[in-house]
């Protein structure tokens, strides 16, 4: 079988011998990485009911079948080109988009692609041990769907590196398989992607909040003047939506079950004695992964962000929904900075320099909509007065003006001593993790059954019933 048949694609791989050779060289290293660092314990004897993209049209991108994980057909897909597409923002606004990388923007574009690419295998590495503790076959299948698609997103970025960045691109593509999440010698590039994801509550909070950072980054890259980058990221967004669905519904189902258990316990909040996850513990994981994901958007004031925008490399999310000239010369943003004593000091910043914060605003709004749905559809519907909330964007930050200072989840400043004394109220501690590990210790592999701490979903995948065998052991 030819490689170009094994790699589904709409980029005419068979007509581009140089690219084909480069990917032919990279593919075995990718498969080695997948076996080593992909889902542990499910590589050889399991068939998973997965969606595989075989083309970008509606019929082709959601093809479902059983597949062994290492045999998944990781493909290369770009969204269809927009005829006569023009640069939509920045100093080159109105000019034709680029089909090749302009020499002067080669380094920053490579940097943006490598940063995005690094997150994809990182999350697979972070999640590799979860399968053995799954709450159901439905959830196990969703975990693997997310994992194979993150693998495909890595392929997408590697395609760009190999196609447009020559030797440097090839070296970067190799390095993407060499760094390891959480490894102190060779860590992944961004902090949230070095944190362990060893409980299913971590996994759901990660796919809710950190995959959503992926969505904001992909939306801003899909505005790029580099048309192949725009088209690649536009197709990735269609897959990303499922990852956030997994996160949002995962937490929603945990809350649903928690409400049921609270009622059983006579409206007691102590659902641990019934094996549930109390709302306050869910809130801690929201606090942790939301604040980590805020950091991924970068510093509040950034000359890099300004240059990316000016040069048309990276726009705002949903650029055409912004009601301004899309050039942003002379516009200002009111930003809460801190003075020397740590007091909030609102200052006018040139808009282009505040674009990380503008993207963070979009992100926070998108997260808030999901949190509102949990509150309305689950907590309120059950008549329970507790609510999940997003912590202040000052809380638990490691990057930007609030890094190195302490705030409570409502944005009130704290001394270091107060923070040390009280942080366990707001962030997961080892005992919380131990508890979650104890309730997920025994995996649920029986079709149609769900762990005690999580409610079943409302419907199955691809209209299959809930007791469908989403993952089966090979006879
Ligand atoms: Fe991804
Ligand atoms: Fe994702």
Short mmCIF file of C-alpha atoms and ligand atoms in Angstrom, two decimals:
data_model
loop_
_atom_site.label_atom_id
_atom_site.label_comp_id
_atom_site.label_asym_id
_atom_site.label_seq_id
_atom_site.Cartn_x
_atom_site.Cartn_y
_atom_site.Cartn_z
CA UNK A 1 0.00 0.00 0.00
CA UNK A 2 1.27 3.45 -0.87
CA UNK A 3 1.76 5.90 1.97
CA UNK A 4 -0.52 8.38 0.25
CA UNK A 5 -3.31 5.85 0.51
CA UNK A 6 -2.60 5.27 4.17
CA UNK A 7 -2.71 9.00 4.89
CA UNK A 8 -6.14 10.29 3.91
CA UNK A 9 -5.61 13.80 2.59
CA UNK A 10 -6.94 16.58 0.43
CA UNK A 11 -3.56 18.19 -0.23
CA UNK A 12 -2.56 16.07 -3.25
CA UNK A 13 0.15 14.22 -1.34
CA UNK A 14 0.72 11.79 -4.20
CA UNK A 15 1.49 14.73 -6.50
CA UNK A 16 4.13 16.18 -4.16
CA UNK A 17 7.01 13.70 -3.97
CA UNK A 18 9.23 15.87 -1.75
CA UNK A 19 6.51 16.28 0.86
CA UNK A 20 5.56 12.62 0.61
CA UNK A 21 9.17 11.59 1.31
CA UNK A 22 9.37 13.94 4.29
CA UNK A 23 6.17 12.54 5.81
CA UNK A 24 7.24 9.00 4.97
CA UNK A 25 10.30 9.63 7.05
CA UNK A 26 8.35 11.17 9.94
CA UNK A 27 5.50 8.63 10.09
CA UNK A 28 7.41 5.72 11.75
CA UNK A 29 8.73 8.07 14.44
CA UNK A 30 5.16 9.26 15.02
CA UNK A 31 3.89 5.69 15.36
CA UNK A 32 6.70 4.85 17.81
CA UNK A 33 5.75 7.90 19.83
CA UNK A 34 2.04 6.91 19.74
CA UNK A 35 2.79 3.40 21.01
CA UNK A 36 5.06 4.70 23.78
CA UNK A 37 3.16 7.78 24.85
CA UNK A 38 -0.41 7.19 23.61
CA UNK A 39 -3.19 5.44 25.56
CA UNK A 40 -1.62 2.74 27.73
CA UNK A 41 -3.11 -0.75 27.72
CA UNK A 42 -5.41 -0.23 24.73
CA UNK A 43 -3.09 -0.37 21.75
CA UNK A 44 -3.18 -3.99 20.62
CA UNK A 45 -6.24 -5.85 21.76
CA UNK A 46 -8.97 -3.27 21.55
CA UNK A 47 -11.20 -2.01 18.77
CA UNK A 48 -12.58 1.47 19.31
CA UNK A 49 -15.67 2.95 17.65
CA UNK A 50 -14.07 6.10 16.28
CA UNK A 51 -14.77 8.96 13.95
CA UNK A 52 -12.15 9.29 11.22
CA UNK A 53 -11.98 12.24 8.85
CA UNK A 54 -11.71 10.95 5.29
CA UNK A 55 -12.55 14.26 3.60
CA UNK A 56 -13.68 17.74 4.68
CA UNK A 57 -17.23 17.69 3.32
CA UNK A 58 -20.12 16.91 5.63
CA UNK A 59 -20.28 13.25 4.62
CA UNK A 60 -16.57 12.59 4.85
CA UNK A 61 -15.35 14.15 8.03
CA UNK A 62 -17.46 12.09 10.37
CA UNK A 63 -16.99 8.52 9.23
CA UNK A 64 -17.53 6.05 12.13
CA UNK A 65 -16.11 2.55 12.43
CA UNK A 66 -14.21 0.20 14.74
CA UNK A 67 -10.48 0.68 14.55
CA UNK A 68 -7.42 -0.42 16.49
CA UNK A 69 -5.72 2.68 17.85
CA UNK A 70 -2.34 2.29 16.11
CA UNK A 71 -4.21 1.67 12.83
CA UNK A 72 -6.11 4.96 13.03
CA UNK A 73 -5.73 6.78 9.70
CA UNK A 74 -4.28 10.11 10.72
CA UNK A 75 -4.96 12.33 7.76
CA UNK A 76 -4.11 15.80 6.50
CA UNK A 77 -7.06 18.03 5.78
CA UNK A 78 -7.40 21.68 4.96
CA UNK A 79 -10.77 23.43 4.83
CA UNK A 80 -11.78 24.32 1.28
CA UNK A 81 -10.13 27.53 0.04
CA UNK A 82 -12.15 30.74 0.10
CA UNK A 83 -12.00 32.21 -3.43
CA UNK A 84 -10.10 35.51 -3.62
CA UNK A 85 -9.52 35.54 0.14
CA UNK A 86 -8.05 38.85 1.36
CA UNK A 87 -6.08 39.69 4.49
CA UNK A 88 -8.69 40.75 7.03
CA UNK A 89 -6.70 42.80 9.56
CA UNK A 90 -3.44 44.58 10.37
CA UNK A 91 -1.10 46.61 8.18
CA UNK A 92 -1.66 44.50 5.04
CA UNK A 93 -5.44 44.48 5.32
CA UNK A 94 -7.11 44.11 1.90
CA UNK A 95 -4.12 42.52 0.15
CA UNK A 96 -4.30 38.97 -1.22
CA UNK A 97 -3.52 36.25 1.34
CA UNK A 98 -0.22 34.36 1.12
CA UNK A 99 0.17 30.88 -0.30
CA UNK A 100 3.86 30.83 0.69
CA UNK A 101 5.63 32.06 3.82
CA UNK A 102 7.14 35.55 3.36
CA UNK A 103 10.83 35.43 4.33
CA UNK A 104 10.54 38.24 6.87
CA UNK A 105 7.80 36.38 8.81
CA UNK A 106 9.31 32.94 8.63
CA UNK A 107 10.52 32.83 12.23
CA UNK A 108 7.41 34.13 13.98
CA UNK A 109 5.15 31.91 11.85
CA UNK A 110 7.26 28.86 12.59
CA UNK A 111 7.13 29.75 16.28
CA UNK A 112 3.31 30.02 16.25
CA UNK A 113 2.96 26.67 14.46
CA UNK A 114 5.42 24.89 16.76
CA UNK A 115 3.70 26.28 19.87
CA UNK A 116 0.33 25.07 18.65
CA UNK A 117 1.82 21.74 17.51
CA UNK A 118 3.49 21.08 20.86
CA UNK A 119 0.20 21.15 22.75
CA UNK A 120 -1.31 18.34 20.66
CA UNK A 121 0.97 15.40 21.57
CA UNK A 122 1.38 16.88 25.06
CA UNK A 123 -2.27 16.34 25.94
CA UNK A 124 -2.15 12.75 24.64
CA UNK A 125 0.82 12.14 26.96
CA UNK A 126 -0.99 13.75 29.89
CA UNK A 127 -4.05 11.53 29.40
CA UNK A 128 -2.33 8.23 28.63
CA UNK A 129 -3.10 6.44 31.92
CA UNK A 130 -6.81 7.31 32.16
CA UNK A 131 -8.18 4.38 30.16
CA UNK A 132 -7.59 1.88 32.96
CA UNK A 133 -9.85 3.96 35.23
CA UNK A 134 -12.71 4.82 32.88
CA UNK A 135 -16.24 5.45 34.20
CA UNK A 136 -17.82 3.71 31.16
CA UNK A 137 -17.11 2.41 27.66
CA UNK A 138 -18.81 5.54 26.31
CA UNK A 139 -16.32 7.73 28.17
CA UNK A 140 -13.41 5.49 27.23
CA UNK A 141 -14.30 5.87 23.59
CA UNK A 142 -14.57 9.65 23.94
CA UNK A 143 -11.14 9.79 25.58
CA UNK A 144 -9.62 7.89 22.67
CA UNK A 145 -11.48 10.04 20.14
CA UNK A 146 -9.93 13.14 21.70
CA UNK A 147 -6.51 11.44 21.75
CA UNK A 148 -6.49 10.37 18.10
CA UNK A 149 -7.69 13.81 17.02
CA UNK A 150 -4.94 15.53 19.00
CA UNK A 151 -2.62 13.18 17.13
CA UNK A 152 -4.19 14.35 13.87
CA UNK A 153 -3.73 17.97 14.93
CA UNK A 154 -0.04 17.20 15.37
CA UNK A 155 -0.03 15.83 11.81
CA UNK A 156 -1.68 19.05 10.65
CA UNK A 157 1.06 21.22 12.16
CA UNK A 158 3.79 18.87 10.94
CA UNK A 159 2.34 19.08 7.44
CA UNK A 160 2.77 22.88 7.59
CA UNK A 161 6.31 22.61 8.97
CA UNK A 162 7.36 20.13 6.29
CA UNK A 163 5.65 21.99 3.47
CA UNK A 164 6.71 25.57 4.17
CA UNK A 165 9.75 25.65 6.47
CA UNK A 166 12.35 23.42 4.79
CA UNK A 167 15.07 21.95 6.94
CA UNK A 168 14.12 23.97 10.05
CA UNK A 169 10.60 22.66 9.70
CA UNK A 170 11.80 19.06 9.52
CA UNK A 171 13.87 19.53 12.66
CA UNK A 172 10.96 21.09 14.50
CA UNK A 173 8.72 18.19 13.43
CA UNK A 174 11.18 15.75 14.95
CA UNK A 175 11.48 17.78 18.15
CA UNK A 176 7.68 17.68 18.53
CA UNK A 177 8.02 13.92 19.08
CA UNK A 178 10.94 14.26 21.47
CA UNK A 179 9.68 16.61 24.17
CA UNK A 180 7.63 14.93 26.89
CA UNK A 181 4.87 16.28 29.09
CA UNK A 182 6.09 16.75 32.65
CA UNK A 183 9.68 15.72 31.86
CA UNK A 184 12.07 18.04 33.68
CA UNK A 185 14.83 17.73 31.06
CA UNK A 186 12.68 18.08 27.99
CA UNK A 187 9.24 19.38 28.97
CA UNK A 188 6.44 20.50 26.70
CA UNK A 189 6.56 24.22 25.90
CA UNK A 190 3.57 25.50 27.88
CA UNK A 191 2.99 24.93 31.57
CA UNK A 192 -0.60 23.63 31.50
CA UNK A 193 0.62 20.84 29.21
CA UNK A 194 3.08 19.58 31.80
CA UNK A 195 0.49 19.11 34.53
CA UNK A 196 -0.64 15.52 35.16
CA UNK A 197 -4.17 14.50 34.14
CA UNK A 198 -4.62 11.39 36.23
CA UNK A 199 -8.24 11.65 37.30
CA UNK A 200 -11.33 11.83 35.14
CA UNK A 201 -12.35 15.07 36.82
CA UNK A 202 -9.03 16.53 35.64
CA UNK A 203 -9.75 15.19 32.16
CA UNK A 204 -13.21 16.76 31.96
CA UNK A 205 -11.98 20.09 33.37
CA UNK A 206 -9.03 20.02 30.96
CA UNK A 207 -11.21 19.36 27.90
CA UNK A 208 -13.67 22.04 29.08
CA UNK A 209 -11.09 24.76 29.78
CA UNK A 210 -7.76 23.90 28.19
CA UNK A 211 -9.14 22.55 24.92
CA UNK A 212 -11.14 25.76 24.84
CA UNK A 213 -7.89 27.70 24.90
CA UNK A 214 -7.10 25.57 21.85
CA UNK A 215 -10.31 26.91 20.34
CA UNK A 216 -9.36 30.56 20.96
CA UNK A 217 -5.87 30.02 19.54
CA UNK A 218 -7.21 28.14 16.50
CA UNK A 219 -9.83 30.83 15.87
CA UNK A 220 -7.14 33.52 15.90
CA UNK A 221 -4.82 31.46 13.65
CA UNK A 222 -7.67 30.73 11.26
CA UNK A 223 -7.67 34.50 10.54
CA UNK A 224 -4.02 34.31 9.45
CA UNK A 225 -2.78 35.79 6.17
CA UNK A 226 -0.91 32.53 5.59
CA UNK A 227 -3.76 30.77 3.82
CA UNK A 228 -2.61 27.15 4.40
CA UNK A 229 -2.42 27.89 8.14
CA UNK A 230 -5.87 29.43 8.05
CA UNK A 231 -7.37 26.48 6.18
CA UNK A 232 -5.66 23.89 8.40
CA UNK A 233 -6.83 25.47 11.63
CA UNK A 234 -10.35 25.99 10.31
CA UNK A 235 -10.72 22.25 9.84
CA UNK A 236 -9.16 21.53 13.26
CA UNK A 237 -11.88 23.66 14.86
CA UNK A 238 -14.57 21.24 13.68
CA UNK A 239 -12.84 18.47 15.66
CA UNK A 240 -12.07 20.67 18.66
CA UNK A 241 -15.79 21.20 19.20
CA UNK A 242 -16.15 17.54 20.21
CA UNK A 243 -13.37 17.87 22.80
CA UNK A 244 -15.18 20.69 24.54
CA UNK A 245 -18.43 18.74 24.31
CA UNK A 246 -16.70 15.90 26.18
CA UNK A 247 -15.52 18.31 28.89
CA UNK A 248 -18.72 20.27 29.30
CA UNK A 249 -21.01 17.24 29.34
CA UNK A 250 -18.57 15.27 31.51
CA UNK A 251 -18.74 17.85 34.29
CA UNK A 252 -22.44 18.32 33.72
CA UNK A 253 -22.99 14.57 34.24
CA UNK A 254 -20.88 14.59 37.41
CA UNK A 255 -22.93 17.49 38.77
CA UNK A 256 -26.14 15.72 37.77
CA UNK A 257 -25.12 12.65 39.74
CA UNK A 258 -23.98 14.78 42.66
CA UNK A 259 -27.42 16.41 42.84
CA UNK A 260 -29.10 13.00 42.87
CA UNK A 261 -26.78 11.83 45.66
CA UNK A 262 -27.35 15.03 47.65
CA UNK A 263 -31.07 14.34 47.58
CA UNK A 264 -30.50 10.72 48.62
CA UNK A 265 -28.36 11.98 51.48
CA UNK A 266 -31.20 14.24 52.65
CA UNK A 267 -29.83 17.39 51.01
CA UNK A 268 -26.51 16.89 52.68
CA UNK A 269 -23.53 18.30 50.86
CA UNK A 270 -21.41 15.42 52.05
CA UNK A 271 -21.87 13.10 49.10
CA UNK A 272 -18.54 11.35 49.61
CA UNK A 273 -20.16 8.87 51.93
CA UNK A 274 -22.27 7.84 48.93
CA UNK A 275 -19.24 7.79 46.61
CA UNK A 276 -20.03 11.05 44.84
CA UNK A 277 -18.04 14.19 44.04
CA UNK A 278 -19.18 17.21 46.04
CA UNK A 279 -19.81 20.48 44.19
CA UNK A 280 -17.00 22.18 46.11
CA UNK A 281 -14.52 19.66 44.73
CA UNK A 282 -15.70 20.25 41.16
CA UNK A 283 -15.18 23.98 41.84
CA UNK A 284 -11.55 23.37 42.86
CA UNK A 285 -10.82 21.68 39.52
CA UNK A 286 -12.59 24.52 37.69
CA UNK A 287 -10.35 26.95 39.59
CA UNK A 288 -7.20 25.06 38.75
CA UNK A 289 -7.69 24.34 35.03
CA UNK A 290 -9.35 27.69 34.28
CA UNK A 291 -6.46 29.64 35.84
CA UNK A 292 -3.88 27.45 34.06
CA UNK A 293 -5.68 28.08 30.79
CA UNK A 294 -5.80 31.85 31.34
CA UNK A 295 -2.00 31.74 31.49
CA UNK A 296 -1.91 30.08 28.06
CA UNK A 297 -3.18 33.31 26.54
CA UNK A 298 0.09 35.07 27.51
CA UNK A 299 0.93 38.36 29.20
CA UNK A 300 -1.57 41.23 29.28
CA UNK A 301 0.78 43.63 27.49
CA UNK A 302 2.65 41.99 24.66
CA UNK A 303 4.72 43.38 21.80
CA UNK A 304 4.67 39.92 20.21
CA UNK A 305 0.88 40.01 20.09
CA UNK A 306 1.09 43.51 18.56
CA UNK A 307 3.53 42.32 15.87
CA UNK A 308 1.52 39.19 15.07
CA UNK A 309 -1.52 41.37 14.50
CA UNK A 310 0.25 44.19 12.61
CA UNK A 311 1.83 41.66 10.23
CA UNK A 312 -1.35 39.67 9.74
CA UNK A 313 0.01 36.45 11.26
CA UNK A 314 -2.61 36.01 13.99
CA UNK A 315 -5.90 37.90 14.27
CA UNK A 316 -8.53 38.16 16.93
CA UNK A 317 -11.08 35.38 17.44
CA UNK A 318 -13.94 35.96 14.99
CA UNK A 319 -12.24 39.02 13.51
CA UNK A 320 -15.23 39.94 11.35
CA UNK A 321 -17.48 40.24 14.41
CA UNK A 322 -15.37 43.12 15.74
CA UNK A 323 -17.03 46.40 14.95
CA UNK A 324 -13.94 48.48 14.14
CA UNK A 325 -11.48 49.05 11.27
CA UNK A 326 -9.48 45.81 11.95
CA UNK A 327 -6.30 47.87 11.80
CA UNK A 328 -6.36 49.15 15.40
CA UNK A 329 -3.94 52.00 14.98
CA UNK A 330 -4.54 54.50 17.76
CA UNK A 331 -7.19 52.41 19.53
CA UNK A 332 -6.74 51.81 23.23
CA UNK A 333 -7.73 49.12 25.74
CA UNK A 334 -8.40 49.78 29.44
CA UNK A 335 -6.33 47.25 31.31
CA UNK A 336 -6.14 46.53 35.04
CA UNK A 337 -2.43 46.63 35.76
CA UNK A 338 -0.87 46.72 39.23
CA UNK A 339 1.09 49.58 40.76
CA UNK A 340 4.23 49.00 42.79
CA UNK A 341 2.32 48.32 45.97
CA UNK A 342 0.21 45.71 44.18
CA UNK A 343 -2.91 47.85 43.96
CA UNK A 344 -4.97 47.64 40.80
CA UNK A 345 -4.19 50.54 38.52
CA UNK A 346 -6.37 50.90 35.42
CA UNK A 347 -4.35 52.12 32.45
CA UNK A 348 -4.85 52.83 28.76
CA UNK A 349 -2.75 50.50 26.64
CA UNK A 350 -2.43 50.63 22.81
CA UNK A 351 -4.97 48.10 21.58
CA UNK A 352 -2.47 46.12 19.52
CA UNK A 353 -0.38 45.51 22.63
CA UNK A 354 -3.43 44.31 24.55
CA UNK A 355 -4.53 41.65 22.06
CA UNK A 356 -3.67 38.73 24.34
CA UNK A 357 -6.13 40.23 26.80
CA UNK A 358 -8.69 40.73 24.03
CA UNK A 359 -8.44 37.03 23.17
CA UNK A 360 -8.65 36.20 26.89
CA UNK A 361 -11.87 38.25 27.06
CA UNK A 362 -13.32 36.12 24.28
CA UNK A 363 -12.17 32.98 26.07
CA UNK A 364 -13.63 33.96 29.45
CA UNK A 365 -16.97 34.72 27.78
CA UNK A 366 -17.01 31.33 26.07
CA UNK A 367 -16.19 29.56 29.36
CA UNK A 368 -18.84 31.54 31.24
CA UNK A 369 -21.52 30.41 28.79
CA UNK A 370 -20.67 26.78 29.59
CA UNK A 371 -20.67 27.40 33.34
CA UNK A 372 -24.06 29.11 33.03
CA UNK A 373 -25.41 26.00 31.33
CA UNK A 374 -24.21 23.79 34.21
CA UNK A 375 -25.85 26.10 36.73
CA UNK A 376 -29.14 26.43 34.90
CA UNK A 377 -29.64 22.96 33.50
CA UNK A 378 -28.33 20.97 36.42
CA UNK A 379 -28.00 22.82 39.75
CA UNK A 380 -30.98 25.11 39.32
CA UNK A 381 -33.09 22.38 37.75
CA UNK A 382 -32.48 20.24 40.85
CA UNK A 383 -33.41 23.10 43.14
CA UNK A 384 -29.93 23.25 44.62
CA UNK A 385 -28.66 26.68 45.59
CA UNK A 386 -24.89 26.15 45.06
CA UNK A 387 -23.44 27.50 41.83
CA UNK A 388 -20.23 26.87 39.91
CA UNK A 389 -18.37 30.09 39.10
CA UNK A 390 -15.26 31.14 37.22
CA UNK A 391 -12.60 32.51 39.56
CA UNK A 392 -11.27 36.03 39.01
CA UNK A 393 -8.64 36.24 36.31
CA UNK A 394 -6.23 37.46 39.00
CA UNK A 395 -6.48 34.14 40.85
CA UNK A 396 -3.57 31.65 40.76
CA UNK A 397 -1.80 33.17 37.80
CA UNK A 398 1.72 32.23 36.76
CA UNK A 399 2.02 34.55 33.75
CA UNK A 400 1.31 38.25 33.33
CA UNK A 401 0.90 41.12 35.78
CA UNK A 402 -0.77 39.02 38.48
CA UNK A 403 1.93 36.34 38.52
CA UNK A 404 3.84 36.13 41.77
CA UNK A 405 1.04 37.87 43.71
CA UNK A 406 -1.82 36.31 45.55
CA UNK A 407 -5.55 36.82 45.15
CA UNK A 408 -8.57 34.88 46.29
CA UNK A 409 -11.04 33.57 43.65
CA UNK A 410 -12.99 36.86 43.89
CA UNK A 411 -9.92 38.94 43.08
CA UNK A 412 -9.17 40.24 46.60
CA UNK A 413 -5.43 40.52 47.31
CA UNK A 414 -3.94 38.20 49.93
CA UNK A 415 -0.62 38.17 51.73
CA UNK A 416 1.66 35.19 51.08
CA UNK A 417 0.83 33.85 54.54
CA UNK A 418 -2.92 34.08 53.94
CA UNK A 419 -2.51 32.42 50.55
CA UNK A 420 -0.52 29.54 52.04
CA UNK A 421 -3.06 29.15 54.80
CA UNK A 422 -6.11 29.21 52.55
CA UNK A 423 -5.15 27.92 49.09
CA UNK A 424 -6.34 24.39 49.94
CA UNK A 425 -9.87 25.83 50.08
CA UNK A 426 -9.66 26.74 46.40
CA UNK A 427 -7.24 24.33 44.71
CA UNK A 428 -7.07 20.52 44.70
CA UNK A 429 -4.84 19.03 47.40
CA UNK A 430 -3.34 15.50 47.49
CA UNK A 431 -6.22 14.22 49.66
CA UNK A 432 -8.71 15.36 46.98
CA UNK A 433 -6.76 13.54 44.32
CA UNK A 434 -6.57 10.44 46.52
CA UNK A 435 -10.32 10.47 46.94
CA UNK A 436 -10.90 10.75 43.19
CA UNK A 437 -8.42 7.95 42.55
CA UNK A 438 -10.28 5.78 45.05
CA UNK A 439 -13.65 6.18 43.31
CA UNK A 440 -12.18 5.56 39.86
CA UNK A 441 -9.97 2.66 40.99
CA UNK A 442 -12.23 0.03 39.42
CA UNK A 443 -12.90 0.80 35.74
CA UNK A 444 -16.37 0.21 34.29
CA UNK A 445 -16.10 -1.86 31.12
CA UNK A 446 -19.62 -3.27 30.96
CA UNK A 447 -21.69 -1.76 28.10
CA UNK A 448 -24.40 0.57 29.39
CA UNK A 449 -22.98 0.82 32.91
CA UNK A 450 -21.59 3.98 34.47
CA UNK A 451 -19.47 4.63 37.53
CA UNK A 452 -21.42 5.71 40.58
CA UNK A 453 -20.06 9.28 40.53
CA UNK A 454 -21.28 10.19 37.03
CA UNK A 455 -24.71 10.16 35.36
CA UNK A 456 -25.15 8.54 31.93
CA UNK A 457 -25.13 10.93 28.95
CA UNK A 458 -28.40 11.93 27.31
CA UNK A 459 -27.58 10.06 24.13
CA UNK A 460 -24.94 7.83 22.62
CA UNK A 461 -22.37 8.58 19.95
CA UNK A 462 -23.49 8.62 16.32
CA UNK A 463 -27.06 7.68 17.38
CA UNK A 464 -25.86 4.43 18.93
CA UNK A 465 -27.60 3.32 22.14
CA UNK A 466 -25.96 3.91 25.53
CA UNK A 467 -25.30 0.20 25.96
CA UNK A 468 -23.46 0.01 22.63
CA UNK A 469 -20.05 -1.65 22.88
CA UNK A 470 -18.03 1.51 22.14
CA UNK A 471 -14.76 -0.28 22.87
CA UNK A 472 -14.48 -4.01 22.36
CA UNK A 473 -11.77 -6.53 23.05
CA UNK A 474 -10.57 -8.38 20.01
CA UNK A 475 -11.56 -12.01 19.99
FE1 LIG B 1 -5.97 19.84 19.25
FE1 LIG B 2 -8.47 19.36 21.59
#
